[in-house]
Tab-separated table of C-alpha atoms and ligand atoms in Angstrom:
chain	number	residue	atom	x	y	z
A	1	MET	CA	14.539	36.752	-13.128
A	2	ILE	CA	11.190	38.407	-12.414
A	3	LEU	CA	10.586	38.785	-16.146
A	4	GLU	CA	11.318	35.094	-16.652
A	5	GLN	CA	8.799	34.265	-13.946
A	6	MET	CA	6.226	36.526	-15.586
A	7	ASP	CA	6.816	34.848	-18.949
A	8	LEU	CA	6.357	31.501	-17.267
A	9	PHE	CA	3.112	32.740	-15.708
A	10	ASP	CA	1.960	34.051	-19.099
A	11	ASN	CA	2.678	30.737	-20.729
A	12	MET	CA	0.757	28.932	-18.026
A	13	ARG	CA	-2.329	31.131	-18.494
A	14	ASP	CA	-5.090	28.752	-19.482
A	15	PHE	CA	-8.703	29.382	-18.549
A	16	ARG	CA	-9.468	25.654	-18.898
A	17	LEU	CA	-7.297	24.971	-15.868
A	18	HIS	CA	-8.955	27.676	-13.781
A	19	LYS	CA	-11.215	26.594	-10.925
A	20	LYS	CA	-14.052	28.821	-12.125
A	21	TYR	CA	-14.119	27.000	-15.451
A	22	LEU	CA	-13.580	23.579	-13.875
A	23	ASP	CA	-16.429	24.303	-11.431
A	24	GLY	CA	-18.730	25.127	-14.361
A	25	LEU	CA	-19.215	28.802	-13.454
A	26	PHE	CA	-18.597	29.757	-17.043
A	27	LYS	CA	-18.482	28.024	-20.403
A	28	THR	CA	-16.890	28.760	-23.731
A	29	LYS	CA	-19.029	30.431	-26.353
A	30	GLN	CA	-19.044	27.244	-28.387
A	31	GLU	CA	-20.295	25.298	-25.360
A	32	LEU	CA	-23.033	27.892	-24.846
A	33	ILE	CA	-24.089	27.668	-28.481
A	34	GLU	CA	-24.295	23.890	-28.214
A	35	GLN	CA	-26.287	24.132	-24.989
A	36	LEU	CA	-28.787	26.542	-26.547
A	37	GLN	CA	-29.096	24.337	-29.617
A	38	THR	CA	-29.756	21.308	-27.414
A	39	GLU	CA	-32.589	23.329	-25.853
A	40	GLY	CA	-34.022	23.855	-29.351
A	41	ARG	CA	-32.814	27.447	-29.527
A	42	GLU	CA	-31.396	27.454	-33.037
A	43	ARG	CA	-31.748	31.207	-33.669
A	44	ILE	CA	-28.975	32.617	-31.537
A	45	TYR	CA	-28.389	36.359	-31.227
A	46	HIS	CA	-24.884	37.535	-30.376
A	47	VAL	CA	-24.562	40.762	-28.428
A	48	LEU	CA	-21.635	42.855	-27.239
A	49	SER	CA	-22.116	44.607	-23.917
A	50	PHE	CA	-19.973	47.625	-24.756
A	51	GLY	CA	-18.595	49.608	-21.835
A	52	GLY	CA	-16.622	52.186	-23.797
A	53	GLY	CA	-13.331	51.128	-22.177
A	54	THR	CA	-10.349	49.081	-23.211
A	55	GLN	CA	-11.550	45.473	-23.118
A	56	SER	CA	-14.923	45.785	-24.809
A	57	SER	CA	-13.309	48.134	-27.368
A	58	HIS	CA	-10.881	45.309	-28.128
A	59	LEU	CA	-13.884	43.031	-28.836
A	60	LEU	CA	-15.619	45.751	-30.828
A	61	GLU	CA	-12.598	46.182	-33.067
A	62	GLN	CA	-12.455	42.414	-33.567
A	63	HIS	CA	-16.085	42.669	-34.675
A	64	PHE	CA	-15.244	45.489	-37.107
A	65	GLN	CA	-12.400	43.328	-38.443
A	66	GLY	CA	-14.872	40.487	-39.078
A	67	GLU	CA	-13.386	38.215	-36.391
A	68	ILE	CA	-16.436	38.171	-34.073
A	69	HIS	CA	-20.056	38.323	-35.169
A	70	TYR	CA	-22.506	40.561	-33.282
A	71	ASP	CA	-26.171	41.252	-33.983
A	72	TYR	CA	-26.250	44.124	-31.495
A	73	ILE	CA	-23.733	46.348	-29.767
A	74	ILE	CA	-25.225	47.865	-26.613
A	75	PHE	CA	-23.768	50.507	-24.324
A	76	SER	CA	-25.514	50.891	-20.987
A	77	ASP	CA	-25.093	54.413	-19.649
A	78	THR	CA	-24.712	54.268	-15.847
A	79	GLY	CA	-25.305	58.019	-15.670
A	80	ALA	CA	-21.949	58.443	-13.925
A	81	GLU	CA	-19.329	57.765	-16.579
A	82	PRO	CA	-16.927	60.634	-17.073
A	83	GLN	CA	-17.432	62.728	-20.179
A	84	PHE	CA	-14.202	61.310	-21.628
A	85	ILE	CA	-15.822	57.848	-21.680
A	86	HIS	CA	-18.844	59.232	-23.560
A	87	GLU	CA	-16.400	60.823	-25.994
A	88	GLN	CA	-14.690	57.461	-26.379
A	89	VAL	CA	-18.067	55.814	-27.131
A	90	ASP	CA	-18.674	58.497	-29.788
A	91	TRP	CA	-15.230	57.825	-31.214
A	92	TRP	CA	-16.104	54.124	-31.656
A	93	ARG	CA	-19.463	54.982	-33.209
A	94	LYS	CA	-17.668	57.147	-35.758
A	95	ARG	CA	-15.176	54.373	-36.406
A	96	GLN	CA	-18.086	52.023	-37.051
A	97	VAL	CA	-19.405	54.394	-39.705
A	98	ASN	CA	-15.950	54.726	-41.262
A	99	MET	CA	-15.611	50.947	-41.301
A	100	GLY	CA	-18.966	50.603	-43.103
A	101	ASN	CA	-20.254	48.372	-40.312
A	102	HIS	CA	-24.044	48.434	-39.845
A	103	THR	CA	-24.584	46.409	-36.651
A	104	PRO	CA	-27.180	48.260	-34.521
A	105	PHE	CA	-25.218	50.221	-31.867
A	106	LEU	CA	-27.656	51.122	-29.113
A	107	ILE	CA	-27.497	53.111	-25.893
A	108	THR	CA	-29.620	52.031	-22.981
A	109	ARG	CA	-30.199	52.837	-19.298
A	110	HIS	CA	-31.630	51.443	-16.053
A	111	ASN	CA	-35.368	51.040	-16.674
A	112	SER	CA	-36.694	52.918	-13.648
A	113	MET	CA	-33.732	55.079	-12.622
A	114	GLU	CA	-32.782	56.362	-16.034
A	115	ARG	CA	-30.382	58.916	-14.569
A	116	GLY	CA	-28.408	55.962	-13.270
A	117	LEU	CA	-26.138	55.787	-10.273
A	118	GLU	CA	-26.429	59.466	-9.361
A	119	GLU	CA	-30.185	58.962	-9.172
A	120	MET	CA	-29.793	55.853	-7.009
A	121	LEU	CA	-27.478	57.702	-4.618
A	122	MET	CA	-29.641	60.826	-4.468
A	123	ARG	CA	-32.702	58.682	-3.873
A	124	TYR	CA	-30.843	56.884	-1.065
A	125	ILE	CA	-29.696	60.160	0.483
A	126	LEU	CA	-32.913	62.158	0.104
A	127	THR	CA	-35.684	59.604	0.616
A	128	ASP	CA	-36.383	56.436	2.540
A	129	TYR	CA	-35.028	54.278	-0.296
A	130	GLN	CA	-32.979	51.490	1.276
A	131	ARG	CA	-31.328	49.658	-1.583
A	132	PHE	CA	-27.664	50.534	-1.835
A	133	GLN	CA	-26.021	49.168	-4.979
A	134	MET	CA	-22.414	50.338	-4.920
A	135	PRO	CA	-19.232	48.534	-3.831
A	136	VAL	CA	-18.187	51.002	-1.126
A	137	TYR	CA	-15.500	50.266	1.464
A	138	CYS	CA	-17.035	49.896	4.890
A	139	ASN	CA	-16.144	50.415	8.505
A	140	SER	CA	-18.248	49.061	11.307
A	141	VAL	CA	-18.652	50.146	14.909
A	142	ASN	CA	-18.744	47.410	17.581
A	143	GLN	CA	-20.650	47.493	20.884
A	144	ASP	CA	-17.748	49.249	22.605
A	145	GLY	CA	-17.834	52.015	20.015
A	146	GLU	CA	-14.641	50.810	18.390
A	147	VAL	CA	-14.427	51.434	14.649
A	148	LYS	CA	-13.194	48.423	12.688
A	149	ALA	CA	-12.386	48.074	9.015
A	150	GLY	CA	-15.108	45.957	7.440
A	151	GLY	CA	-15.371	44.508	3.958
A	152	MET	CA	-16.722	45.950	0.787
A	153	LEU	CA	-20.313	45.880	-0.415
A	154	PRO	CA	-20.989	43.817	-3.565
A	155	ARG	CA	-20.596	45.327	-7.003
A	156	GLN	CA	-24.351	45.209	-7.594
A	157	CYS	CA	-24.293	48.391	-9.704
A	158	THR	CA	-22.484	46.583	-12.512
A	159	VAL	CA	-25.332	44.105	-12.689
A	160	ASP	CA	-28.185	46.579	-12.161
A	161	PHE	CA	-26.917	49.509	-14.219
A	162	LYS	CA	-24.850	47.773	-16.907
A	163	ILE	CA	-25.673	44.116	-17.473
A	164	VAL	CA	-29.430	43.960	-16.802
A	165	PRO	CA	-30.238	47.024	-18.988
A	166	VAL	CA	-28.331	45.370	-21.857
A	167	LYS	CA	-30.365	42.168	-21.448
A	168	GLN	CA	-33.618	44.114	-21.311
A	169	ARG	CA	-32.729	46.129	-24.393
A	170	VAL	CA	-31.723	43.164	-26.502
A	171	ARG	CA	-34.848	41.320	-25.395
A	172	GLN	CA	-36.972	44.274	-26.586
A	173	MET	CA	-35.134	44.363	-29.924
A	174	VAL	CA	-35.526	40.628	-30.517
A	175	LEU	CA	-39.234	40.732	-29.612
A	176	LYS	CA	-39.713	43.631	-32.006
A	177	GLU	CA	-37.869	41.789	-34.751
A	178	HIS	CA	-40.324	38.903	-34.288
A	179	GLY	CA	-43.318	41.218	-34.366
A	180	LEU	CA	-43.986	40.757	-30.633
A	181	GLY	CA	-44.753	43.275	-27.896
A	182	PRO	CA	-42.533	44.005	-24.861
A	183	LYS	CA	-44.671	41.904	-22.499
A	184	GLN	CA	-44.773	38.842	-24.739
A	185	GLN	CA	-42.543	35.815	-24.443
A	186	ILE	CA	-39.410	35.294	-26.475
A	187	PRO	CA	-39.987	32.642	-29.185
A	188	LYS	CA	-38.962	29.172	-28.037
A	189	ASN	CA	-36.302	28.842	-30.735
A	190	VAL	CA	-34.443	32.031	-29.691
A	191	GLY	CA	-31.312	32.168	-27.545
A	192	ILE	CA	-29.119	35.173	-26.717
A	193	ILE	CA	-25.415	35.210	-25.909
A	194	ILE	CA	-24.043	38.435	-24.431
A	195	ASP	CA	-20.282	38.968	-24.527
A	196	ILE	CA	-18.854	40.608	-21.425
A	197	GLY	CA	-15.402	42.182	-21.722
A	198	PHE	CA	-13.804	40.717	-18.591
A	199	SER	CA	-10.167	39.765	-19.063
A	200	TYR	CA	-8.270	36.741	-17.800
A	201	ASP	CA	-6.888	38.814	-14.892
A	202	GLU	CA	-10.484	39.656	-13.929
A	203	ILE	CA	-11.638	36.038	-13.938
A	204	ARG	CA	-12.639	36.419	-10.274
A	205	ARG	CA	-15.476	38.685	-11.444
A	206	ILE	CA	-17.163	35.821	-13.292
A	207	ASN	CA	-19.976	34.312	-11.283
A	208	THR	CA	-22.126	32.656	-13.877
A	209	TYR	CA	-22.769	32.062	-17.549
A	210	GLN	CA	-26.515	31.864	-16.946
A	211	SER	CA	-28.617	34.989	-16.733
A	212	PRO	CA	-30.672	34.765	-13.530
A	213	GLN	CA	-33.461	36.801	-15.148
A	214	TYR	CA	-33.890	35.002	-18.483
A	215	ASN	CA	-33.096	31.321	-19.063
A	216	TYR	CA	-32.511	31.893	-22.796
A	217	VAL	CA	-29.785	34.494	-22.106
A	218	LYS	CA	-26.219	33.272	-21.559
A	219	LEU	CA	-23.103	35.274	-20.755
A	220	ALA	CA	-19.801	34.659	-22.527
A	221	TYR	CA	-16.331	35.952	-21.721
A	222	PRO	CA	-14.378	35.876	-25.002
A	223	LEU	CA	-11.256	37.611	-23.687
A	224	VAL	CA	-10.996	35.088	-20.867
A	225	GLU	CA	-11.449	32.324	-23.427
A	226	ALA	CA	-8.596	33.841	-25.411
A	227	ASN	CA	-6.520	34.028	-22.178
A	228	LYS	CA	-6.136	37.777	-22.782
A	229	THR	CA	-5.345	40.146	-19.928
A	230	THR	CA	-6.290	43.811	-19.542
A	231	GLU	CA	-2.748	44.705	-20.565
A	232	ASP	CA	-3.102	42.643	-23.741
A	233	SER	CA	-6.162	44.727	-24.700
A	234	ILE	CA	-4.380	47.977	-23.885
A	235	LEU	CA	-1.417	46.888	-25.999
A	236	PHE	CA	-3.728	45.924	-28.859
A	237	LEU	CA	-5.433	49.344	-28.797
A	238	GLU	CA	-2.116	51.135	-28.384
A	239	GLN	CA	-0.610	49.385	-31.401
A	240	HIS	CA	-3.535	50.586	-33.524
A	241	GLY	CA	-3.533	54.106	-32.058
A	242	TYR	CA	-7.057	53.730	-30.604
A	243	PRO	CA	-8.365	55.477	-27.449
A	244	LEU	CA	-7.066	53.966	-24.220
A	245	ARG	CA	-9.173	55.282	-21.349
A	246	ARG	CA	-10.437	52.687	-18.874
A	247	SER	CA	-14.201	52.841	-18.438
A	248	ARG	CA	-15.790	53.296	-15.044
A	249	CYS	CA	-17.955	55.773	-13.132
A	250	TYR	CA	-16.330	58.973	-11.902
A	251	LEU	CA	-17.083	58.047	-8.287
A	252	CYS	CA	-16.300	54.327	-8.531
A	253	PRO	CA	-14.630	53.004	-5.381
A	254	PHE	CA	-12.424	50.895	-7.655
A	255	ASN	CA	-10.682	54.080	-8.692
A	256	CYS	CA	-7.268	53.794	-7.099
A	257	SER	CA	-4.256	55.975	-6.638
A	258	ALA	CA	-2.136	56.385	-9.739
A	259	GLU	CA	0.497	53.904	-8.595
A	260	ARG	CA	-2.002	51.133	-7.873
A	261	ALA	CA	-3.636	50.597	-11.246
A	262	ILE	CA	-3.251	51.128	-14.945
A	263	GLY	CA	-4.920	54.314	-16.099
A	264	MET	CA	-7.826	54.168	-13.681
A	265	ASP	CA	-7.402	56.543	-10.848
A	266	TRP	CA	-8.843	59.449	-8.915
A	267	GLU	CA	-6.079	61.687	-10.220
A	268	GLU	CA	-7.415	61.233	-13.747
A	269	ILE	CA	-10.879	62.392	-12.622
A	270	ILE	CA	-9.389	65.341	-10.716
A	271	GLU	CA	-7.367	66.398	-13.740
A	272	TRP	CA	-9.984	65.873	-16.450
A	273	GLU	CA	-13.268	66.379	-14.636
A	274	PRO	CA	-12.732	68.400	-11.483
A	275	PHE	CA	-16.454	69.085	-11.066
A	276	SER	CA	-17.178	65.332	-11.104
A	277	PHE	CA	-14.573	64.962	-8.392
A	278	VAL	CA	-16.358	67.666	-6.373
A	279	LYS	CA	-19.607	65.686	-6.777
A	280	ALA	CA	-17.787	62.546	-5.586
A	281	LEU	CA	-16.551	64.492	-2.533
A	282	TRP	CA	-20.129	65.506	-1.803
A	283	PHE	CA	-21.517	61.955	-2.159
A	284	ASP	CA	-18.696	60.527	-0.051
A	285	ALA	CA	-19.401	62.882	2.856
A	286	LYS	CA	-23.194	62.811	2.496
A	287	LEU	CA	-23.420	59.025	2.583
A	288	ARG	CA	-21.715	58.891	5.970
A	289	GLU	CA	-23.934	61.706	7.207
A	290	VAL	CA	-27.066	59.788	6.185
A	291	GLN	CA	-25.751	56.596	7.773
A	292	SER	CA	-25.268	58.460	11.043
A	293	THR	CA	-29.034	59.180	11.214
A	294	GLY	CA	-29.669	55.455	11.834
A	295	THR	CA	-32.563	55.442	9.344
A	296	LYS	CA	-30.922	53.044	6.912
A	297	VAL	CA	-30.931	49.264	6.961
A	298	MET	CA	-27.284	49.273	5.945
A	299	ARG	CA	-25.340	49.824	9.132
A	300	SER	CA	-21.813	50.196	7.789
A	301	ILE	CA	-19.954	53.465	7.463
A	302	PRO	CA	-19.204	53.829	3.755
A	303	TYR	CA	-16.150	55.304	2.047
A	304	LEU	CA	-15.457	55.774	-1.650
A	305	HIS	CA	-11.680	55.613	-1.115
A	306	TYR	CA	-9.933	52.323	-0.345
A	307	SER	CA	-8.029	53.906	2.577
A	308	ARG	CA	-11.399	54.242	4.378
A	309	LYS	CA	-10.704	57.921	4.827
A	310	PRO	CA	-12.881	60.769	3.551
A	311	LEU	CA	-11.905	61.717	-0.002
A	312	SER	CA	-11.479	65.274	1.260
A	313	GLU	CA	-8.686	64.060	3.570
A	314	VAL	CA	-6.975	61.939	0.951
A	315	PHE	CA	-6.745	64.635	-1.695
A	316	PRO	CA	-5.347	68.004	-0.560
A	317	GLN	CA	-6.876	69.780	-3.582
A	318	ALA	CA	-10.423	68.924	-2.361
A	319	LYS	CA	-10.976	72.161	-0.428
A	320	TYR	CA	-9.770	74.376	-3.230
A	321	LEU	CA	-11.878	72.590	-5.876
A	322	THR	CA	-14.997	72.670	-3.685
A	323	ASN	CA	-14.589	76.449	-3.447
A	324	VAL	CA	-14.030	76.826	-7.179
A	325	TYR	CA	-17.182	74.803	-7.999
A	326	LYS	CA	-19.324	76.031	-5.090
A	327	LYS	CA	-21.988	77.607	-7.306
A	328	GLU	CA	-22.218	74.666	-9.750
A	329	LEU	CA	-22.455	72.252	-6.830
A	330	SER	CA	-25.362	74.051	-5.184
A	331	GLN	CA	-27.196	74.295	-8.527
A	332	TRP	CA	-26.614	70.587	-9.105
A	333	ILE	CA	-27.941	69.709	-5.628
A	334	ALA	CA	-31.001	71.947	-6.094
A	335	GLU	CA	-31.759	70.361	-9.451
A	336	TRP	CA	-31.541	66.880	-7.913
A	337	HIS	CA	-33.870	67.932	-5.090
A	338	ARG	CA	-36.481	68.966	-7.644
A	339	TYR	CA	-36.056	65.798	-9.688
A	340	ILE	CA	-36.169	63.378	-6.745
A	341	THR	CA	-39.139	65.171	-5.175
A	342	ASP	CA	-41.112	65.087	-8.433
A	343	LYS	CA	-40.280	61.501	-9.210
A	344	TRP	CA	-39.889	59.658	-5.914
A	345	GLY	CA	-41.916	61.723	-3.509
A	346	VAL	CA	-41.343	64.263	-0.810
A	347	VAL	CA	-37.785	64.709	0.330
A	348	SER	CA	-37.516	64.079	4.048
A	349	PRO	CA	-37.525	67.469	5.860
A	350	SER	CA	-34.530	66.347	7.924
A	351	LYS	CA	-32.621	65.988	4.681
A	352	ALA	CA	-33.929	69.083	2.942
A	353	SER	CA	-30.893	71.109	3.957
A	354	VAL	CA	-28.385	68.902	2.155
B	401	SF4	S1	-17.709	51.396	-12.657
B	401	SF4	FE1	-17.804	51.089	-10.435
B	401	SF4	S2	-19.520	52.377	-9.750
B	401	SF4	FE2	-19.712	52.148	-11.993
B	401	SF4	S3	-21.077	50.419	-12.292
B	401	SF4	FE3	-18.989	49.589	-12.299
B	401	SF4	S4	-18.536	49.003	-10.175
B	401	SF4	FE4	-20.349	50.336	-10.171
């Protein structure tokens, strides 16, 4: 009975009937091409924002098979992806070579915080930097001192550390191709369409087809247009024997417990990258410590785990792993102190002991 209902749901899957499409929050790639052409932008560059995980790998393989055209494939390194995601990116780069595909495959980063999310968090913890760009779970304290579960901060890191760096990189490449410098304007006949690997089941993540930074850059969602779900992409990769890891940062609050999501969980980080988990434990605790100083504009009490409990309480192996990696952790913290001090200024003395 449940299966029949699921089949019925699958058959009813149609992005054209979805409110987001009906409200004009996104358009099909063909509609975007026509819009750019109407604006006189006849030279359209097609770009894949490659995340190294299942959905954008599905699109990449379609490109290798000649089903989707791309002028550039760009991976934005958030500085916090697990090593197994970097290995997966390497695997796809090798496959490209084996397939005889020559599309430029570039790696890019945030333009001022090139060490990515770890740098943003360390800057937040160690200096007076106020911008907090991660979707942490929050608690708030009311006037009577009662702690209440709050919401979740926006997923700004995806925009700042993944999507914007891709736009900036492709812009640079196109300018260069036209013999122009990085500060010059894009020729009036150029448009850029960047494919984002959101699936139909992630349609809620779509907010716009229009880049807020550049009017000639549009965002397309080809898997949504094909009514494909995350599971469809996993099945596609599985059938071909391709790598199946889901991409994300090792400390991403969207990591769930094993039973809550497909292949994207804290347990995977603990098993494959215990030191990254120890770093996540440190960030989780340190963020609440910094919040308690009252020096930050953000007032909420942040948690990386959806239960709004410290990671160290959720996972019994935390204490043991922290002991095992004690030396590496203190070296890592010391190295960050040096880096942040050199780059962003003096570390606040009150925080120098962290
Ligand atoms: S994977 Fe998570 S932490 Fe990393 S950029 Fe995306 S939302 Fe942010």
